[in-house]
Short mmCIF file of C-alpha atoms in Angstrom, two decimals:
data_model
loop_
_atom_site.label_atom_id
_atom_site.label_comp_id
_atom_site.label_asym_id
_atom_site.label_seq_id
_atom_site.Cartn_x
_atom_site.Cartn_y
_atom_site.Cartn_z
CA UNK C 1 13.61 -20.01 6.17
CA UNK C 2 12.95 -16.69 4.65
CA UNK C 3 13.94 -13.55 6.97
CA UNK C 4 11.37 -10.69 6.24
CA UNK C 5 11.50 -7.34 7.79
CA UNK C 6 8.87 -5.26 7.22
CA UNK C 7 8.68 -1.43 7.94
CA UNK C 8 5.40 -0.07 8.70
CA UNK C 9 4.32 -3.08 10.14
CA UNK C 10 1.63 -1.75 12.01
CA UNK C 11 -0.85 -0.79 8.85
CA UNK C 12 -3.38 -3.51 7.26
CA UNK C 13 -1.17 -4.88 4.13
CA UNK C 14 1.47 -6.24 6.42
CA UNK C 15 -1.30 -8.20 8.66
CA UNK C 16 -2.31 -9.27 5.42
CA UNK C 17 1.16 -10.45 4.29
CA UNK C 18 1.82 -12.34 7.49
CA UNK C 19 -1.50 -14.09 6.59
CA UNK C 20 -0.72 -14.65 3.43
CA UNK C 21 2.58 -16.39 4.86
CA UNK C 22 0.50 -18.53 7.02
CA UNK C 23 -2.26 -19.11 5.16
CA UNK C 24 0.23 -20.88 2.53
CA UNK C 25 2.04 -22.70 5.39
CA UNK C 26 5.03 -20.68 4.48
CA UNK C 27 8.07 -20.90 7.59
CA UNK C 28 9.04 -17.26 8.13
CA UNK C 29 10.90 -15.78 10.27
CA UNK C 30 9.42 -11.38 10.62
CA UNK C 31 10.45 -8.58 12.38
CA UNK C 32 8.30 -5.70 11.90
CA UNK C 33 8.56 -2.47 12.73
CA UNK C 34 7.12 0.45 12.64
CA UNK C 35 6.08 3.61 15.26
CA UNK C 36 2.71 2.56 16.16
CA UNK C 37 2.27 -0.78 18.14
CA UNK C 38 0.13 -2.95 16.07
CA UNK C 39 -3.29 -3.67 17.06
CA UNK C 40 -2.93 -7.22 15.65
CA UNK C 41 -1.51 -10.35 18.25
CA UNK C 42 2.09 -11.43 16.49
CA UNK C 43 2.24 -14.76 18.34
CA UNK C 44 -0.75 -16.65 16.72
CA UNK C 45 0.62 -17.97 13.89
CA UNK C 46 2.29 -21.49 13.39
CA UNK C 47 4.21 -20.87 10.65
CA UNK C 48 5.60 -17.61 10.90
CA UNK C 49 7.92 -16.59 13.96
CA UNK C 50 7.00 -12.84 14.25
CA UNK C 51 8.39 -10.24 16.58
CA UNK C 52 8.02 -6.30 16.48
CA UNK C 53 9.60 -2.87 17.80
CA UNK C 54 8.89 0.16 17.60
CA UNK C 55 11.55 1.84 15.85
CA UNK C 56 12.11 5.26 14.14
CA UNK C 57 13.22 4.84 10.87
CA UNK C 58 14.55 8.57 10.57
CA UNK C 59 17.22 7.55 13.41
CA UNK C 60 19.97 5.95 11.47
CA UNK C 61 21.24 4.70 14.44
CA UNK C 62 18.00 2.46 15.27
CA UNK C 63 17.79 1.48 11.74
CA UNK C 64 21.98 0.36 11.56
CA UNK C 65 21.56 -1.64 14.93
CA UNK C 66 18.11 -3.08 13.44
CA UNK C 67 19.41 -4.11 10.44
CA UNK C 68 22.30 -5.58 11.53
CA UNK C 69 21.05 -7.17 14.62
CA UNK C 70 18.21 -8.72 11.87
CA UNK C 71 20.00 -9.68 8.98
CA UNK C 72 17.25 -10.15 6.56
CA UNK C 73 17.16 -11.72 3.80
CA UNK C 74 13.88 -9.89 2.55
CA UNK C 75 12.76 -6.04 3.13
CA UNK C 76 9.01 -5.50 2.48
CA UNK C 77 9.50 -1.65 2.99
CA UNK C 78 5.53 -0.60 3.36
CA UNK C 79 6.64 2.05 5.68
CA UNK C 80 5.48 5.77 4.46
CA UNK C 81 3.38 8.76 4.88
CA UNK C 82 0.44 7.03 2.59
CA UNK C 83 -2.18 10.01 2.60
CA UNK C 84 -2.46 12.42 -0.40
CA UNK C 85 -4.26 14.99 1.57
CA UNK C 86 -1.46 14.97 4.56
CA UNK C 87 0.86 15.47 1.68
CA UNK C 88 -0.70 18.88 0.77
CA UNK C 89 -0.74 19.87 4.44
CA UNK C 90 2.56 19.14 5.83
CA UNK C 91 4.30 18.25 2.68
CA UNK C 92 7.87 18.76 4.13
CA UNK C 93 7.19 16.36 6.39
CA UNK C 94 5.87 14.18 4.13
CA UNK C 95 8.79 14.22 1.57
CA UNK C 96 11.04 14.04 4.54
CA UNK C 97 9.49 10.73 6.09
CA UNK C 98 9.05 9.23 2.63
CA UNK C 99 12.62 9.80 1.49
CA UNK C 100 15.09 9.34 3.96
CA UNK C 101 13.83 6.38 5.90
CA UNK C 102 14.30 4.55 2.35
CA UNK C 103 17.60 5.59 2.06
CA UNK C 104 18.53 5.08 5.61
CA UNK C 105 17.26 1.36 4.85
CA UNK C 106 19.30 1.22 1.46
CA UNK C 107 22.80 2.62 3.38
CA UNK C 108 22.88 0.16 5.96
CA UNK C 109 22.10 -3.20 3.54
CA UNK C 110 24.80 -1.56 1.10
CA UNK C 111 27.24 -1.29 4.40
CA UNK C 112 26.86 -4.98 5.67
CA UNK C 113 26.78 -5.94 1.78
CA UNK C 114 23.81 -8.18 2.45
CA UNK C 115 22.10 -10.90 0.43
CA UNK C 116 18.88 -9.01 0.92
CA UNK C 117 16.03 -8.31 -1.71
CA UNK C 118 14.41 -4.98 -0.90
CA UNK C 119 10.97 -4.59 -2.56
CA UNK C 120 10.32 -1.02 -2.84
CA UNK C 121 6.35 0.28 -2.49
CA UNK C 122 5.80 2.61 -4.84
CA UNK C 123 2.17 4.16 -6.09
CA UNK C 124 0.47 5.06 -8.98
CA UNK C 125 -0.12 8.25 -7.77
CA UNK C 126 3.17 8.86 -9.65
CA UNK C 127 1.43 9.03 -13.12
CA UNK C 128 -0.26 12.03 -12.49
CA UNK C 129 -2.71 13.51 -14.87
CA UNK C 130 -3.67 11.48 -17.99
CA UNK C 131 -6.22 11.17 -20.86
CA UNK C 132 -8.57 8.63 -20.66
CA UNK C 133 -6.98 8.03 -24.30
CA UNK C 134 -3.51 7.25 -22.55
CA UNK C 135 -5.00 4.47 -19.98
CA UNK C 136 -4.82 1.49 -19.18
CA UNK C 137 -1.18 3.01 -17.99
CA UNK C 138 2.19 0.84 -18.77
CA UNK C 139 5.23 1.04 -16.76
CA UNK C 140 7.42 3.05 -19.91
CA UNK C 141 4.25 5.97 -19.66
CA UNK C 142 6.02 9.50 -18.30
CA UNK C 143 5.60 9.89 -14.71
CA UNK C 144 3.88 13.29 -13.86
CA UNK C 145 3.19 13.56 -10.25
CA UNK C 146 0.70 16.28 -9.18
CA UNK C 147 0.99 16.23 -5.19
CA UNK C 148 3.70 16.11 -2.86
CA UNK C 149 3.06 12.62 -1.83
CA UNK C 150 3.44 11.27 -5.20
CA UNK C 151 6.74 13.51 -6.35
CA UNK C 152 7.88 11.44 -2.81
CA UNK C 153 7.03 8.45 -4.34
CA UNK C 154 8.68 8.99 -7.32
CA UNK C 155 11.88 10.04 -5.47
CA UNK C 156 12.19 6.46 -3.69
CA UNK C 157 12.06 5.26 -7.36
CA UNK C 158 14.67 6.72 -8.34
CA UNK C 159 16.58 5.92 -5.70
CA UNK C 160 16.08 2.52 -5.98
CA UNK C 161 17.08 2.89 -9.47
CA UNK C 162 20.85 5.08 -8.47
CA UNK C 163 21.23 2.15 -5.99
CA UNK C 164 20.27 -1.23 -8.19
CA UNK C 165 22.87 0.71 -11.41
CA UNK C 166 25.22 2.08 -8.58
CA UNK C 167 25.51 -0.79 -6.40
CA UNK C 168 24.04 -3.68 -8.16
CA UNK C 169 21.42 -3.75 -5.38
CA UNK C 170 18.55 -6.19 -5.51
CA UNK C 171 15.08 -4.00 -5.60
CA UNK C 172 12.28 -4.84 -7.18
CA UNK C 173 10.21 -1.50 -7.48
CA UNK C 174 6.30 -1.35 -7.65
CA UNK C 175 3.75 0.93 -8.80
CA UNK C 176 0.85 0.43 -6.24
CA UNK C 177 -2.38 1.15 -7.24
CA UNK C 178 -5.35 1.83 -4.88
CA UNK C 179 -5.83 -0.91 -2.47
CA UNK C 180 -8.58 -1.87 0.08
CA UNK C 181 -9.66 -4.53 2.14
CA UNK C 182 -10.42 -5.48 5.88
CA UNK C 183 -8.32 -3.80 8.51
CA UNK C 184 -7.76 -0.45 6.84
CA UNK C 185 -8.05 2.67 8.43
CA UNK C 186 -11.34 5.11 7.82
CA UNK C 187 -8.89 8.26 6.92
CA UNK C 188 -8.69 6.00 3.38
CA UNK C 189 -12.02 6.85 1.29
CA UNK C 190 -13.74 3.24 0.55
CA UNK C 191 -13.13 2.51 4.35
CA UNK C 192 -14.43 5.08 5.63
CA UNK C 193 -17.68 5.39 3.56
CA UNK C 194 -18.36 2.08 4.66
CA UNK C 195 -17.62 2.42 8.01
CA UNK C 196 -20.15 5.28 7.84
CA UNK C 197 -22.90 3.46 6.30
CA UNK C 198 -22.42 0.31 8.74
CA UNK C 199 -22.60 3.04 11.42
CA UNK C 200 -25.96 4.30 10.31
CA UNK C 201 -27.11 0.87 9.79
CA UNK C 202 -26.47 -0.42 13.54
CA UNK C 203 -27.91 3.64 14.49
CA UNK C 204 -31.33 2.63 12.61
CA UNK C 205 -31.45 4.67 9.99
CA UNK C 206 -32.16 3.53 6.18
CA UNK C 207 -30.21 6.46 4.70
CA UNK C 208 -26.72 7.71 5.15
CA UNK C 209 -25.45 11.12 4.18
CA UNK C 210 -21.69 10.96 3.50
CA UNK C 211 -19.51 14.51 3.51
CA UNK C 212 -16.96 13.69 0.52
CA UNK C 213 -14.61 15.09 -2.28
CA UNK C 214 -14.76 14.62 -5.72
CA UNK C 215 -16.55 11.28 -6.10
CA UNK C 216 -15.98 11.46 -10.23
CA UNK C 217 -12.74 10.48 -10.11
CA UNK C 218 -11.79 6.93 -11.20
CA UNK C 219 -9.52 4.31 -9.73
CA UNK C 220 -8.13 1.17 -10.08
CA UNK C 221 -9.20 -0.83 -6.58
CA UNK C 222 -7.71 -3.74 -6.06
CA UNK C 223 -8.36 -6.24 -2.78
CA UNK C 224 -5.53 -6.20 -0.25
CA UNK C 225 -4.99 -9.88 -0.53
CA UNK C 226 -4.39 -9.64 -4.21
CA UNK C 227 -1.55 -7.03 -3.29
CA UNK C 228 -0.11 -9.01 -1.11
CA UNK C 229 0.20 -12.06 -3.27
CA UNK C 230 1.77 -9.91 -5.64
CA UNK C 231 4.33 -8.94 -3.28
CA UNK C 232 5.24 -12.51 -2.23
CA UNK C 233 5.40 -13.38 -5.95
CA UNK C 234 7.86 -10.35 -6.89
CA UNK C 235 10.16 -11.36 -4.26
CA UNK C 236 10.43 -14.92 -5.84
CA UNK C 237 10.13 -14.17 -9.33
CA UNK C 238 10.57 -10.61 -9.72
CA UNK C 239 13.69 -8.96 -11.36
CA UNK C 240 16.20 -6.70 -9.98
CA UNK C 241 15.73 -3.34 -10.87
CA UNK C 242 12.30 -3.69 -12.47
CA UNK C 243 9.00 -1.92 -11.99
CA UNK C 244 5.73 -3.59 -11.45
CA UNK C 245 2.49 -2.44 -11.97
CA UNK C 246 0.25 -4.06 -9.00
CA UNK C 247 -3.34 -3.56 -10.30
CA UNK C 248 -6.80 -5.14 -11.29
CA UNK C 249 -6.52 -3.40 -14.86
CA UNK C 250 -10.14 -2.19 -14.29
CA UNK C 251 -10.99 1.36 -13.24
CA UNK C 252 -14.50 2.39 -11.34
CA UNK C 253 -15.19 5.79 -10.08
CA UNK C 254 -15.94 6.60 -6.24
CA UNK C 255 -19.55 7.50 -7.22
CA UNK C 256 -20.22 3.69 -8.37
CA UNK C 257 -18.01 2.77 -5.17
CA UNK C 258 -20.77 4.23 -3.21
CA UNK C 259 -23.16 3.10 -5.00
CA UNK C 260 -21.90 -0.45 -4.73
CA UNK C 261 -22.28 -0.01 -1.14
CA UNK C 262 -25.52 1.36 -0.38
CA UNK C 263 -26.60 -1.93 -2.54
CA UNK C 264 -25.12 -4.56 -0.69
CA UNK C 265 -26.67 -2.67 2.44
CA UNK C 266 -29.85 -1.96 1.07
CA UNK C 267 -29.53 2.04 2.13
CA UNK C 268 -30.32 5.15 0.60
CA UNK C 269 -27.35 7.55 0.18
CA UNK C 270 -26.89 11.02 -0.52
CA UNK C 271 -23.68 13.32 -1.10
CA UNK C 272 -22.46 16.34 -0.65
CA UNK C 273 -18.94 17.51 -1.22
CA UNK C 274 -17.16 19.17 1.33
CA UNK C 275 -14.53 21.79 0.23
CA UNK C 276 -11.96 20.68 2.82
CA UNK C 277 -11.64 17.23 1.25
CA UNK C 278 -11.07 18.48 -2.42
CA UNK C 279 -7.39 18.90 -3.56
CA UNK C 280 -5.77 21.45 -5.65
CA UNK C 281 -4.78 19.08 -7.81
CA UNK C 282 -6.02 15.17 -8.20
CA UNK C 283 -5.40 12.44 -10.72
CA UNK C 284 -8.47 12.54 -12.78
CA UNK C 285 -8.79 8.51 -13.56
CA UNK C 286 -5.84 5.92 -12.57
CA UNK C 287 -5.74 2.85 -14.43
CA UNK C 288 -3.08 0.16 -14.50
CA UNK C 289 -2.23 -2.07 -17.25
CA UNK C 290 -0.90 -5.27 -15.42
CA UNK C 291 -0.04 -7.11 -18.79
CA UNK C 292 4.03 -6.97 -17.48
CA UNK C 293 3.34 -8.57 -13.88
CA UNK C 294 1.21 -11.30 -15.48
CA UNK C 295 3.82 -12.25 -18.28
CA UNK C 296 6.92 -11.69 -16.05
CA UNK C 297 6.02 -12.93 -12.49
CA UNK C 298 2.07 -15.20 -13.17
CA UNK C 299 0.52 -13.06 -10.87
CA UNK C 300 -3.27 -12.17 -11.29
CA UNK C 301 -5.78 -10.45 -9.47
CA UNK C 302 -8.67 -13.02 -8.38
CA UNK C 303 -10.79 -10.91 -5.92
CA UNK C 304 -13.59 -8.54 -7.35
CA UNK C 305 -14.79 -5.58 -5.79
CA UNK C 306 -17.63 -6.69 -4.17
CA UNK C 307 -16.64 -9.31 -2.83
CA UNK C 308 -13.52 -6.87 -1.12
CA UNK C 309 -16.77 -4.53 -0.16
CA UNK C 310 -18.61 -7.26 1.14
CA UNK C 311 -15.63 -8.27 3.46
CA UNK C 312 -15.20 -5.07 4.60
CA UNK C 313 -18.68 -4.77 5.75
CA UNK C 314 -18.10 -7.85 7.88
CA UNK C 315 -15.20 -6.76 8.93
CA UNK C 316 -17.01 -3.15 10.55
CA UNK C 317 -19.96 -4.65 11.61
CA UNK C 318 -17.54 -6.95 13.76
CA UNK C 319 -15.46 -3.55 15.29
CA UNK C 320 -18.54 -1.25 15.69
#
């Protein structure tokens, strides 16, 4: 029986893992932790024996007594400071965060010298600026990061790198690209758009008028189960010390996003871009070649984006 513990437990991708677990009648046993008490029951599943505390993974001494209290045998580390724009406004605390509770993790599984594969979440957001002439983007493309967030991101990836070549560590490191599905919180821009026009909906109104940023950038969406498929599937079949795209391979900009919405609602929409929600510096299209994760690991993306929009619909109708 696999042994997962999973930092940042509390977010939507590991609910979606642990269903992903179940769903395949996979016997688990997870820990997760994270700072925020999930708002998800952890003793509903009958495959998967799933516990949580709230631990801060800044205090070495919480993570050495988890870790080797634990002993797992897989680290899904999901754990991070995922906003962009909280990156511009407190980026010391986000580098901070993003950094060392990775290498808190990697010191104390180096310590105990544990059979333990860590799968490290990385993001596109790494790439930075390209040409639309340089996408779909491949893992050997320069990384470029243009935010604080993303030079984070880039840091755990080379850590994971000094500790696989250092310490013959088993990580499997991804790129991430944007993700979405039921669960996720409205600070994220395709949840809360739709949270927004569900509102209006259930309010009466046939219009909505969303306050956004720039809606002309592109990105490569990809449905939360997808992502978390490819996560089981790396730790199987990934190898140690690699980096994985996880991506559709398609890229759609947050205009047609919208649009896509006010369809499947049957609403009007207009826009109008607020200056507070614009960055001073944003990745003008992100689009991920997953040619290596298909070849390497038979992973695939199945779900299309409206049928993740769809879901998500439900899925705020149902809260609101």
């Amino acid at each position: 029986m696999g042994k997962y513990l999973i930092t940042g437990f509390s977010g939507f991708v590991s609910r979606h893992f642990l269903d992903y677990l179940e769903s395949n009648k996979i016997n688990s046993e997870v820990l997760g932790v994270d700072l925020l008490t999930p708002h998800f029951q952890t003793d509903s599943y009958s495959h998967v024996q799933c516990s949580f505390e709230k631990v801060d993974l800044l205090d070495k001494n919480q993570v050495d007594n988890l870790i080797y209290q634990f002993q797992p045998t897989y680290i899904l580390h999901l754990a991070s400071f995922s906003s962009v724009a909280f990156s511009w406004k407190d980026p010391i605390k986000s580098f901070k965060n993003n950094t060392n509770i990775f290498l808190n993790l990697l010191e104390k599984v180096r310590g105990l010298d544990l059979d333990c594969r860590i799968l490290s979440i990385g993001s596109s957001e790494g790439y930075g600026n390209v040409t639309f002439e340089e996408l779909p983007l491949k893992e050997n493309h320069d990384l470029k990061p243009v935010s604080p967030y993303a030079v984070a991101r880039v840091s755990q990836e080379l850590l994971s790198r000094v500790y696989v070549d250092g310490y013959n560590m088993d990580i499997v490191i991804t790129r991430s690209f944007n993700h979405i599905g039921t669960y996720q919180r409205e600070i994220f821009a395709v949840s809360s758009f739709i949270k927004q026009f569900v509102q209006a909906k259930k309010n009466g109104k046939n219009e909505v008028e969303l306050m956004t940023g720039d809606t002309s950038v592109v990105r490569d969406f990809l449905d939360v189960r997808d992502v978390v498929s490819a996560y089981y599937m790396l730790f199987d079949r990934g190898k140690k010390g690699e980096i994985y795209n996880v991506c559709s391979g398609h890229g759609v900009s947050l205009k047609d996003v919208i649009d896509l919405i006010a369809l499947k609602l049957d609403m009007g929409v207009s826009v109008s871009v607020n200056e507070r929600y614009l960055r001073p510096q944003d990745n003008r299209a992100m689009i991920g070649s997953n040619e290596k994760i298909k070849l390497e690991i038979g992973w695939s993306s199945t779900i299309p984006l409206e049928k993740s929009i769809e879901d998500m619909v439900a899925y705020w109708n149902s809260v609101l």
